[in-house]
């Protein structure tokens, strides 16, 4: 079976790749493109470790097919910082110790970023429900929620 | 799996032709939040995926005096962002919005949830309560089917070879109408419904019930209308006796199973609880209209 | 050097400092087990048994071998066997006979998911298809899951070469019961006779998984000279090296293991699963072999913790003195012996000075995966039972639950059930802090309940090696052999900086591979900050000694006249005119004046300490559905000294939330053929962010006298009391004792209905 040739935009760069019809975006990122920042925790949309942003929407990369991405805009963790300047969320996660093993962190950062783009002033409950699709087993979520709220406040202050 | 083909037609006719030609090894692909999981777990091995997301009519939301039409490939997130639709059919929207996480919401579609035909599908009880109809395109043309007749068993629908769902239609609402959907899950998110209850209520000017449709999900092979809900509610107010009768009617409608998500006993009890709670919310929304 | 724990005037210890590896983790740069790629690597997949208990009659791999792209097919024939009589391999204390069979089934399969064969192919796709072509003929045997039943005379027996081992010798017939450990003191009969109130209960807990988000993954590269490079996600790469070497009859020095970053372990990654198979496949093919478990495989085949059945009886006097306690518990070891029975006995009743006590815990084989450690292995289930009864005693005695603990609390000089004597411990401090906490006095609303429980854990010491190097420019590298799960690199850096008196930014901690470092035991047992920290301190102190010597040489004065203060070599006041020399200045001189300066330490840390974790939790229940909402949660724990408070808090919060999951919704669900039904995160229900509140933590610091900074292990005690505390809160909300975990909504609803029924009956 022939592969599909797809041209897409990843973190602002035009990228092209070949994939089989059945290959997910997660496989394409990790295996075809070597972008291992997006993690595989379950492959079935239950853990959120593979959360990326496609055309402005947070999605599980394991539930998107590579072939759908012609002309799409994809944002992964590798593009979250601007050069060597960390995104406020990344900074706050470090400041608040909002990660331990770090495996869920890329997915959570992407989800939080998408959340704050839609709702720049979320309540604690909104943050918790917003992150309900991202499992974390190490932190108990406490410091993650604090980091997101703090980043939101800083991002609002910066306008 | 290396033999899997992918097509993305731009018209319903083209889609029908592709499906009819490939036969039963073809699968319609919208959000993929069920389809891709089933493929990942090797429960199904299709040979062709037909992506319907480029067929315009499956992506549109139309609101007019004739009612509402929602394209089959409209996502839960999009439904939630449509203020007018949310105001008109809050129960339908909240049902679809309950499916999975925000990440799943960005992909899962109202048509996909229906067509996957899980007995626990969140959209279906709300769709039944809303008296929605399913618009189907196929080799023999277009047909419409009532939602409650669409799913025929766990994972089964009345779709014939070559057919696919293009949209769902909602009738014009009577005055003072409210709908609601509730489900029970053991966590706050991320679970399949153990019980789901959809309610659609309209009120008379005097505040008594004019019309009532109640449906239960996850407690039978397909979501079911509580047949005598109208008998219990129409002409009445929502007092304790009515609620008790409703709860019992819900219990009696159930034909649940014991599985890893719930027991027969638990599902039956909670069906009664949720039916009452859903009716109360729908009633309140109707009163506020 | 005696430990002076009186000072709290530290420059770095106890401060909230940035962890050194954090940037890589928030940018996606950090490389976990599956993030490595080796050119030419093959992809391995394992064929797993669909039966819980069966004889393997035949395996036909011919079709798989013939498939294009398949480079090797493996069964147990390619894995060396180890006789039962071989003594367990220390220091890991694992039975290689069992490990060999768990890694690849021999004549029998013992659980749904047990590895039966493996394939290495040029793509994952081909490997997945190839294993489907392997034909296995099974003779299905009856299975058993309940440990009490399995220990009985009529149960199907898993191993016909396993006999019950006791002081009287071996049992006559093969048995699933491998052994029982008993701790006993005093006179139980007298103790119960003295009691005014006696409570007898039975408890059940279902098995739960550690729930790490990163599946097991490794890449093995074997070379023609019998060497192997192994990359794997693990809590202990030295243990992995040892197990692989021993299992495959290879030299230790010829296997070099690099630990990737680890995406969660909690004890579950303390042992081998795919590594020996990947190594063998690599040896068979001459190519690197990647083996990654899917999420389904993690649940079906990796080691969870034990499920338990307990019969427990406790008695107390009216004044709250607990006079007797007796517990008998059956643990599900899974397919092979090794349930944490000794640890369970050690922790049973260990917070209390009960004169007459006994705990007997049975290690029983059943048809599920071989258990692995899970955060204080053996203790949470014991605490669930003991604390459950003590909470009921408090109610029956009309006594405040914390006061009841205080009345019986162990202090310095008391002993655990296994006879470990407590040194300086912080239990009383912890209890006092609970009582005075705002949470304790906060009012409760309708359908709300409050739970309290106490947990004890002794953290480990053991083998750790560290190598520290002072570089020309005054910066320092500190290499340890412990994978960093929760931020240990941060604590190592802090301790090194504190000793040296320099900025933490000048210190770079790394985790070295097995070829570059002396043996280091697992990052587990809450031992790392304690034991590896001790080794870091020793290694850095050696550097300081050498710096003093260097300064003395430079100044031509006796080394006794040189002290090290705040990053400076300081000459004694008797030497006028000499200026103190900074670490940086001395570092610059070192290579010209004798050689590079380094320090190393290889220790077997003793000074095992005890830590107590008290947990207070409020829940609200929906009386019509049994849904439980945790509202408020406070953990009060003696942490000795919090080297990195942010990360200590994080441990307590993580343990609490694991406890919430354990108490409310987590369980392995089997069908009547003992096949696992919930093999993913959808139906293995771990807490999500919206399920839990903020977790408040109170870090009580009663320094451990056996550590220079007073460190006690913190990672495990925080789970010990968590399920018990949540269970107690639910009981309190319902108004009825409950006796099984998880307390899922149907169970809670049943309890509520029973209370309602009994209230109606009493009208």
Short mmCIF file of N, CA and C in Angstrom, two decimals, chain B residues 98-193:
data_model
loop_
_atom_site.label_atom_id
_atom_site.label_comp_id
_atom_site.label_asym_id
_atom_site.label_seq_id
_atom_site.Cartn_x
_atom_site.Cartn_y
_atom_site.Cartn_z
N UNK B 98 -20.49 16.14 27.20
CA UNK B 98 -20.02 15.26 28.27
C UNK B 98 -19.12 14.15 27.76
N UNK B 99 -19.08 13.98 26.45
CA UNK B 99 -18.31 12.86 25.91
C UNK B 99 -16.83 13.14 26.08
N UNK B 100 -16.17 12.37 26.95
CA UNK B 100 -14.72 12.45 27.06
C UNK B 100 -14.19 13.77 27.58
N UNK B 101 -12.90 13.96 27.33
CA UNK B 101 -12.20 15.13 27.82
C UNK B 101 -12.34 16.27 26.80
N UNK B 102 -11.76 17.43 27.12
CA UNK B 102 -11.74 18.53 26.15
C UNK B 102 -11.03 18.09 24.87
N UNK B 103 -10.00 17.27 25.03
CA UNK B 103 -9.28 16.81 23.84
C UNK B 103 -10.19 15.95 22.96
N UNK B 104 -10.98 15.11 23.60
CA UNK B 104 -11.92 14.28 22.84
C UNK B 104 -13.02 15.15 22.25
N UNK B 105 -13.48 16.11 23.01
CA UNK B 105 -14.50 17.05 22.56
C UNK B 105 -14.14 17.76 21.27
N UNK B 106 -12.88 18.03 21.11
CA UNK B 106 -12.42 18.72 19.92
C UNK B 106 -12.57 17.88 18.67
N UNK B 107 -12.84 16.61 18.84
CA UNK B 107 -12.92 15.67 17.71
C UNK B 107 -14.24 14.90 17.65
N UNK B 108 -14.73 14.48 18.80
CA UNK B 108 -15.93 13.63 18.81
C UNK B 108 -17.11 14.36 18.20
N UNK B 109 -17.90 13.65 17.41
CA UNK B 109 -19.02 14.29 16.69
C UNK B 109 -20.35 13.72 17.16
N UNK B 110 -21.38 14.51 16.95
CA UNK B 110 -22.72 14.08 17.36
C UNK B 110 -23.16 12.87 16.53
N UNK B 111 -22.81 12.85 15.27
CA UNK B 111 -23.18 11.72 14.41
C UNK B 111 -22.38 10.48 14.76
N UNK B 112 -21.10 10.68 15.05
CA UNK B 112 -20.25 9.55 15.37
C UNK B 112 -20.69 8.86 16.64
N UNK B 113 -21.02 9.66 17.64
CA UNK B 113 -21.46 9.10 18.91
C UNK B 113 -22.72 8.26 18.71
N UNK B 114 -23.62 8.77 17.90
CA UNK B 114 -24.86 8.05 17.60
C UNK B 114 -24.58 6.76 16.84
N UNK B 115 -23.76 6.87 15.80
CA UNK B 115 -23.53 5.71 14.93
C UNK B 115 -22.69 4.62 15.59
N UNK B 116 -21.85 5.00 16.52
CA UNK B 116 -21.08 3.98 17.25
C UNK B 116 -22.02 3.08 18.05
N UNK B 117 -23.18 3.66 18.38
CA UNK B 117 -24.28 2.89 18.98
C UNK B 117 -23.89 2.12 20.24
N UNK B 118 -23.04 2.75 21.05
CA UNK B 118 -22.82 2.14 22.36
C UNK B 118 -24.11 2.29 23.16
N UNK B 119 -24.47 1.27 23.92
CA UNK B 119 -25.67 1.41 24.75
C UNK B 119 -25.54 2.58 25.72
N UNK B 120 -24.31 2.99 26.02
CA UNK B 120 -24.07 4.04 26.98
C UNK B 120 -23.78 5.39 26.33
N UNK B 121 -23.96 5.49 25.03
CA UNK B 121 -23.66 6.74 24.32
C UNK B 121 -24.38 7.90 24.97
N UNK B 122 -23.67 8.99 25.21
CA UNK B 122 -24.27 10.12 25.91
C UNK B 122 -25.27 10.88 25.05
N UNK B 123 -25.03 10.94 23.73
CA UNK B 123 -25.91 11.77 22.91
C UNK B 123 -27.31 11.17 22.79
N UNK B 124 -27.40 9.86 22.76
CA UNK B 124 -28.65 9.22 22.32
C UNK B 124 -29.87 9.51 23.21
N UNK B 125 -29.77 9.38 24.53
CA UNK B 125 -30.97 9.70 25.33
C UNK B 125 -31.45 11.13 25.12
N UNK B 126 -30.50 12.05 24.97
CA UNK B 126 -30.89 13.45 24.75
C UNK B 126 -31.53 13.61 23.38
N UNK B 127 -31.02 12.91 22.39
CA UNK B 127 -31.58 12.98 21.04
C UNK B 127 -32.99 12.39 21.02
N UNK B 128 -33.16 11.30 21.74
CA UNK B 128 -34.50 10.68 21.78
C UNK B 128 -35.48 11.61 22.48
N UNK B 129 -35.03 12.18 23.60
CA UNK B 129 -35.92 13.09 24.34
C UNK B 129 -36.30 14.27 23.47
N UNK B 130 -35.38 14.66 22.59
CA UNK B 130 -35.63 15.81 21.71
C UNK B 130 -36.48 15.45 20.50
N UNK B 131 -36.79 14.16 20.36
CA UNK B 131 -37.54 13.67 19.19
C UNK B 131 -36.79 13.99 17.90
N UNK B 132 -35.50 13.83 17.93
CA UNK B 132 -34.68 14.10 16.75
C UNK B 132 -34.87 13.02 15.70
N UNK B 133 -34.60 13.39 14.46
CA UNK B 133 -34.60 12.39 13.40
C UNK B 133 -33.23 12.37 12.74
N UNK B 134 -32.91 11.23 12.17
CA UNK B 134 -31.60 11.01 11.59
C UNK B 134 -31.72 11.04 10.08
N UNK B 135 -30.92 11.88 9.43
CA UNK B 135 -30.98 11.97 7.97
C UNK B 135 -29.90 11.10 7.37
N UNK B 136 -30.30 10.16 6.53
CA UNK B 136 -29.39 9.15 6.01
C UNK B 136 -29.30 9.28 4.50
N UNK B 137 -28.09 9.27 3.99
CA UNK B 137 -27.89 9.24 2.54
C UNK B 137 -27.41 7.86 2.15
N UNK B 138 -27.93 7.37 1.01
CA UNK B 138 -27.54 6.02 0.61
C UNK B 138 -27.71 5.82 -0.87
N UNK B 139 -27.44 4.61 -1.34
CA UNK B 139 -27.57 4.32 -2.78
C UNK B 139 -28.99 4.55 -3.29
N UNK B 140 -29.98 4.41 -2.42
CA UNK B 140 -31.38 4.62 -2.84
C UNK B 140 -31.88 6.01 -2.54
N UNK B 141 -30.99 6.93 -2.19
CA UNK B 141 -31.41 8.30 -1.94
C UNK B 141 -31.36 8.65 -0.46
N UNK B 142 -32.20 9.61 -0.08
CA UNK B 142 -32.20 10.13 1.29
C UNK B 142 -33.39 9.55 2.04
N UNK B 143 -33.19 9.22 3.31
CA UNK B 143 -34.33 8.84 4.15
C UNK B 143 -34.11 9.38 5.55
N UNK B 144 -35.25 9.48 6.29
CA UNK B 144 -35.16 9.96 7.67
C UNK B 144 -35.73 8.90 8.60
N UNK B 145 -35.06 8.77 9.73
CA UNK B 145 -35.47 7.75 10.71
C UNK B 145 -35.49 8.41 12.09
N UNK B 146 -36.50 8.07 12.89
CA UNK B 146 -36.52 8.58 14.26
C UNK B 146 -35.31 8.02 15.01
N UNK B 147 -34.73 8.84 15.86
CA UNK B 147 -33.52 8.41 16.57
C UNK B 147 -33.74 7.12 17.34
N UNK B 148 -34.90 7.00 17.97
CA UNK B 148 -35.12 5.80 18.80
C UNK B 148 -35.22 4.53 17.96
N UNK B 149 -35.40 4.69 16.64
CA UNK B 149 -35.42 3.51 15.77
C UNK B 149 -34.08 3.32 15.08
N UNK B 150 -33.15 4.25 15.30
CA UNK B 150 -31.91 4.20 14.53
C UNK B 150 -30.94 3.13 15.07
N UNK B 151 -30.73 3.15 16.41
CA UNK B 151 -29.84 2.13 16.98
C UNK B 151 -30.67 0.88 17.24
N UNK B 152 -30.14 -0.25 16.85
CA UNK B 152 -30.92 -1.49 16.94
C UNK B 152 -30.34 -2.49 17.91
N UNK B 153 -29.17 -2.23 18.42
CA UNK B 153 -28.52 -3.13 19.37
C UNK B 153 -27.16 -2.57 19.70
N UNK B 154 -26.44 -3.19 20.65
CA UNK B 154 -25.11 -2.67 20.99
C UNK B 154 -24.20 -2.68 19.77
N UNK B 155 -23.75 -1.52 19.38
CA UNK B 155 -22.89 -1.40 18.21
C UNK B 155 -23.60 -1.55 16.88
N UNK B 156 -24.92 -1.62 16.90
CA UNK B 156 -25.66 -1.86 15.64
C UNK B 156 -26.63 -0.74 15.34
N UNK B 157 -26.72 -0.40 14.05
CA UNK B 157 -27.68 0.60 13.62
C UNK B 157 -28.47 0.04 12.43
N UNK B 158 -29.46 0.84 12.00
CA UNK B 158 -30.31 0.39 10.88
C UNK B 158 -29.70 0.78 9.53
N UNK B 159 -28.45 1.26 9.53
CA UNK B 159 -27.83 1.65 8.27
C UNK B 159 -27.61 0.45 7.37
N UNK B 160 -28.03 0.58 6.13
CA UNK B 160 -27.81 -0.48 5.16
C UNK B 160 -26.47 -0.24 4.47
N UNK B 161 -25.94 -1.24 3.77
CA UNK B 161 -24.66 -1.04 3.08
C UNK B 161 -24.68 0.19 2.19
N UNK B 162 -23.63 1.00 2.27
CA UNK B 162 -23.56 2.19 1.43
C UNK B 162 -24.19 3.42 2.05
N UNK B 163 -24.89 3.27 3.16
CA UNK B 163 -25.55 4.41 3.78
C UNK B 163 -24.67 5.06 4.85
N UNK B 164 -24.87 6.37 5.02
CA UNK B 164 -24.23 7.03 6.14
C UNK B 164 -25.10 8.21 6.60
N UNK B 165 -24.88 8.64 7.82
CA UNK B 165 -25.68 9.72 8.41
C UNK B 165 -25.08 11.06 8.00
N UNK B 166 -25.91 11.93 7.45
CA UNK B 166 -25.41 13.25 7.04
C UNK B 166 -25.72 14.31 8.09
N UNK B 167 -26.88 14.19 8.73
CA UNK B 167 -27.25 15.21 9.70
C UNK B 167 -28.33 14.70 10.63
N UNK B 168 -28.57 15.47 11.68
CA UNK B 168 -29.68 15.20 12.59
C UNK B 168 -30.61 16.40 12.58
N UNK B 169 -31.90 16.13 12.59
CA UNK B 169 -32.88 17.21 12.53
C UNK B 169 -33.68 17.25 13.81
N UNK B 170 -33.93 18.47 14.26
CA UNK B 170 -34.69 18.66 15.51
C UNK B 170 -35.94 19.46 15.17
N UNK B 171 -37.10 19.01 15.66
CA UNK B 171 -38.35 19.67 15.31
C UNK B 171 -38.44 21.06 15.94
N UNK B 172 -39.29 21.92 15.38
CA UNK B 172 -39.54 23.21 16.03
C UNK B 172 -40.08 22.93 17.43
N UNK B 173 -39.65 23.74 18.39
CA UNK B 173 -40.07 23.48 19.77
C UNK B 173 -41.41 24.12 20.07
N UNK B 174 -42.21 23.45 20.91
CA UNK B 174 -43.40 24.13 21.42
C UNK B 174 -42.97 25.27 22.33
N UNK B 175 -43.93 26.12 22.69
CA UNK B 175 -43.65 27.19 23.64
C UNK B 175 -43.20 26.57 24.95
N UNK B 176 -42.36 27.29 25.66
CA UNK B 176 -41.99 26.87 27.01
C UNK B 176 -41.46 25.44 27.02
N UNK B 177 -40.36 25.27 26.31
CA UNK B 177 -39.74 23.94 26.22
C UNK B 177 -38.37 23.96 26.86
N UNK B 178 -38.07 22.91 27.56
CA UNK B 178 -36.73 22.78 28.12
C UNK B 178 -36.25 21.34 28.02
N UNK B 179 -34.96 21.17 27.80
CA UNK B 179 -34.45 19.81 27.81
C UNK B 179 -33.20 19.73 28.68
N UNK B 180 -32.84 18.50 29.07
CA UNK B 180 -31.68 18.31 29.94
C UNK B 180 -31.16 16.89 29.77
N UNK B 181 -29.86 16.75 30.04
CA UNK B 181 -29.26 15.41 30.04
C UNK B 181 -28.35 15.28 31.26
N UNK B 182 -28.50 14.18 31.97
CA UNK B 182 -27.61 13.89 33.09
C UNK B 182 -27.06 12.49 32.93
N UNK B 183 -25.87 12.30 33.47
CA UNK B 183 -25.39 10.93 33.48
C UNK B 183 -24.72 10.65 34.81
N UNK B 184 -24.62 9.38 35.13
CA UNK B 184 -23.88 9.00 36.33
C UNK B 184 -22.59 8.31 35.91
N UNK B 185 -21.49 8.80 36.46
CA UNK B 185 -20.21 8.13 36.30
C UNK B 185 -19.51 8.10 37.64
N UNK B 186 -18.62 7.12 37.85
CA UNK B 186 -17.98 7.01 39.16
C UNK B 186 -16.95 8.09 39.47
N UNK B 187 -16.35 8.70 38.44
CA UNK B 187 -15.46 9.84 38.68
C UNK B 187 -16.21 11.09 38.24
N UNK B 188 -15.51 12.23 38.18
CA UNK B 188 -16.21 13.43 37.71
C UNK B 188 -16.15 13.55 36.19
N UNK B 189 -15.15 12.92 35.59
CA UNK B 189 -14.99 12.99 34.13
C UNK B 189 -14.38 11.69 33.63
N UNK B 190 -14.34 11.57 32.31
CA UNK B 190 -13.53 10.53 31.66
C UNK B 190 -14.10 9.12 31.73
N UNK B 191 -15.32 8.97 32.23
CA UNK B 191 -15.91 7.64 32.30
C UNK B 191 -17.03 7.48 31.29
N UNK B 192 -17.28 6.23 30.93
CA UNK B 192 -18.47 5.91 30.14
C UNK B 192 -19.67 5.95 31.08
N UNK B 193 -20.81 6.45 30.59
CA UNK B 193 -21.99 6.58 31.44
C UNK B 193 -22.40 5.22 32.01
#
